[in-house]
Amino acid sequence: PSEKGFAVYETNGKMNIWKTYAGPETDKDTCRLRTWRVHSLLSPSTSTSYNVHTKIPLFYKPDKKITLNEIMDIYRDRFEGTEFSIDANGKGSYRPINTETSQSIHLTQIYKDLPANMCLLNWMTWSNSEFTTWVPFSNLESSFADAYLSRANLSSW
């Protein structure tokens, strides 16, 4: 970023990674509100009320161990229970974590106690997570049932 001229530096001379890579429109409510929401769900003890100018930490420790189902629920989130609720404010008011335009979502679960060739379980959806189920696929699989393949994509397998 320094060589290409888009690095943003703080007064102490250190590069501000957020402003450098997020660009000049870092104070918009597109992704920042979504980032705040996940922080408020996973670490409510360190989360504050939302303010577009509040810097949300990139790394933080969740208040408790997070389950796979909780992560799946986060992908379904539409700011329910907050002043930003899509159901209360109307579609298009804010961009929720769960967007209607998601074509697929992928989660990878890693089992540390298994050999590398069988330690991954990939959970996938074929649309937004609100109206579909998560389907598990092991990294041992080399093909998929026809029901999971688009006829247009069969030749690529």
Coordinates of C-alpha atoms in Angstrom, one line a residue:
P1 CA 0.0 0.0 0.0
S2 CA 2.9 2.4 0.6
E3 CA 4.4 1.8 -2.8
K4 CA 1.0 2.2 -4.5
G5 CA 0.1 5.3 -2.5
F6 CA -3.1 4.2 -0.7
A7 CA -1.6 3.6 2.8
V8 CA -3.2 5.6 5.6
Y9 CA -1.0 6.4 8.5
E10 CA -1.8 7.5 12.1
T11 CA -0.1 10.5 13.7
N12 CA 2.3 8.0 15.4
G13 CA 3.5 6.9 12.0
K14 CA 1.9 3.5 12.1
M15 CA -0.2 2.3 9.2
N16 CA -3.9 2.1 10.0
I17 CA -4.8 -1.3 8.4
W18 CA -8.5 -0.6 8.6
K19 CA -8.5 2.7 6.8
T20 CA -5.8 1.5 4.3
Y21 CA -7.7 -1.5 3.1
A22 CA -11.4 -0.5 3.8
G23 CA -10.9 2.7 1.9
P24 CA -12.2 6.2 2.4
E25 CA -15.8 5.3 3.1
T26 CA -15.1 3.4 6.4
D27 CA -17.8 5.3 8.3
K28 CA -20.7 3.9 6.3
D29 CA -23.2 1.5 7.8
T30 CA -22.6 -1.3 5.3
C31 CA -20.2 -3.8 7.0
R32 CA -19.4 -1.9 10.2
L33 CA -22.9 -2.5 11.6
R34 CA -22.6 -6.2 10.7
T35 CA -19.2 -6.4 12.4
W36 CA -20.7 -4.7 15.5
R37 CA -23.6 -7.1 15.5
V38 CA -21.4 -10.2 15.6
H39 CA -19.2 -8.7 18.3
S40 CA -22.3 -7.9 20.4
L41 CA -23.5 -11.5 20.0
L42 CA -20.2 -13.3 20.7
S43 CA -18.7 -10.9 23.3
P44 CA -21.5 -8.8 24.8
S45 CA -19.3 -8.1 27.8
T46 CA -16.9 -6.0 25.6
S47 CA -19.3 -4.7 23.1
T48 CA -20.7 -1.2 23.3
S49 CA -23.8 0.3 21.8
Y50 CA -23.5 1.0 18.1
N51 CA -21.9 4.2 16.8
V52 CA -20.7 4.5 13.3
H53 CA -17.5 6.2 14.5
T54 CA -16.6 3.6 17.1
K55 CA -13.7 1.5 16.0
I56 CA -14.6 -2.2 16.5
P57 CA -11.6 -4.4 17.4
L58 CA -10.5 -6.8 14.8
F59 CA -9.7 -9.5 17.4
Y60 CA -11.5 -10.1 20.6
K61 CA -12.2 -13.1 22.9
P62 CA -15.8 -14.4 22.9
D63 CA -17.4 -14.5 26.3
K64 CA -17.9 -18.3 26.0
K65 CA -17.1 -21.2 23.7
I66 CA -19.0 -20.8 20.5
T67 CA -21.0 -23.7 19.0
L68 CA -21.5 -24.5 15.4
N69 CA -25.2 -23.8 15.7
E70 CA -24.5 -20.4 17.1
I71 CA -22.3 -19.5 14.1
M72 CA -25.1 -20.8 11.8
D73 CA -27.6 -18.6 13.7
I74 CA -25.3 -15.6 13.2
Y75 CA -25.5 -16.1 9.4
R76 CA -29.3 -16.0 9.8
D77 CA -29.2 -12.7 11.8
R78 CA -31.3 -9.7 10.7
F79 CA -30.5 -7.5 13.7
E80 CA -33.5 -8.9 15.6
G81 CA -33.9 -7.4 19.1
T82 CA -32.0 -4.3 18.2
E83 CA -33.0 -0.8 17.0
F84 CA -31.7 -1.9 13.5
S85 CA -34.1 -4.8 13.1
I86 CA -34.9 -5.3 9.5
D87 CA -38.4 -6.6 10.5
A88 CA -39.0 -3.4 12.4
N89 CA -37.3 -0.9 10.0
G90 CA -38.1 -2.5 6.7
K91 CA -36.1 -4.1 4.0
G92 CA -33.3 -1.9 2.7
S93 CA -32.9 0.1 5.9
Y94 CA -29.7 -1.7 6.9
R95 CA -27.7 -4.5 5.3
P96 CA -28.1 -7.5 7.7
I97 CA -25.7 -10.4 8.0
N98 CA -28.3 -12.6 6.4
T99 CA -28.8 -11.1 3.0
E100 CA -31.4 -12.4 0.5
T101 CA -28.8 -12.3 -2.2
S102 CA -26.5 -14.9 -0.7
Q103 CA -26.0 -17.7 -3.2
S104 CA -24.2 -20.0 -0.8
I105 CA -22.5 -19.9 2.6
H106 CA -19.6 -22.1 3.7
L107 CA -18.4 -23.0 7.2
T108 CA -15.4 -25.3 7.8
Q109 CA -15.2 -27.3 10.9
I110 CA -11.8 -28.7 11.8
Y111 CA -11.2 -31.8 14.0
K112 CA -7.7 -31.5 15.4
D113 CA -7.7 -35.1 16.6
L114 CA -8.2 -36.6 13.2
P115 CA -5.6 -37.2 10.3
A116 CA -5.4 -34.3 7.8
N117 CA -7.1 -36.3 5.0
M118 CA -10.3 -36.6 7.1
C119 CA -10.3 -33.7 9.6
L120 CA -12.5 -31.3 7.7
L121 CA -16.3 -31.0 7.6
N122 CA -17.6 -28.4 5.3
W123 CA -21.1 -27.1 6.0
M124 CA -22.8 -25.4 3.0
T125 CA -26.0 -23.7 2.1
W126 CA -27.3 -23.2 -1.4
S127 CA -29.1 -19.9 -0.7
N128 CA -29.3 -17.5 2.2
S129 CA -29.3 -19.2 5.5
E130 CA -32.7 -18.1 6.6
F131 CA -34.6 -20.4 4.3
T132 CA -32.4 -23.4 3.8
T133 CA -30.6 -26.1 5.7
W134 CA -26.9 -26.5 6.3
V135 CA -25.5 -29.6 4.6
P136 CA -22.3 -31.3 5.8
F137 CA -19.7 -32.6 3.4
S138 CA -16.5 -34.3 4.5
N139 CA -13.2 -33.7 2.8
L140 CA -13.1 -37.4 2.1
E141 CA -15.8 -37.0 -0.4
S142 CA -14.8 -36.9 -4.1
S143 CA -18.3 -36.6 -5.7
F144 CA -21.8 -35.4 -4.8
A145 CA -25.3 -36.7 -5.3
D146 CA -26.9 -35.3 -8.4
A147 CA -29.5 -33.5 -6.3
Y148 CA -26.7 -31.2 -5.1
L149 CA -25.4 -30.4 -8.6
S150 CA -26.7 -28.0 -11.2
R151 CA -27.1 -29.6 -14.6
A152 CA -25.2 -26.7 -16.0
N153 CA -22.2 -27.5 -13.8
L154 CA -22.1 -31.3 -14.1
S155 CA -19.4 -31.1 -16.8
S156 CA -17.0 -29.3 -14.4
W157 CA -16.9 -32.2 -11.9

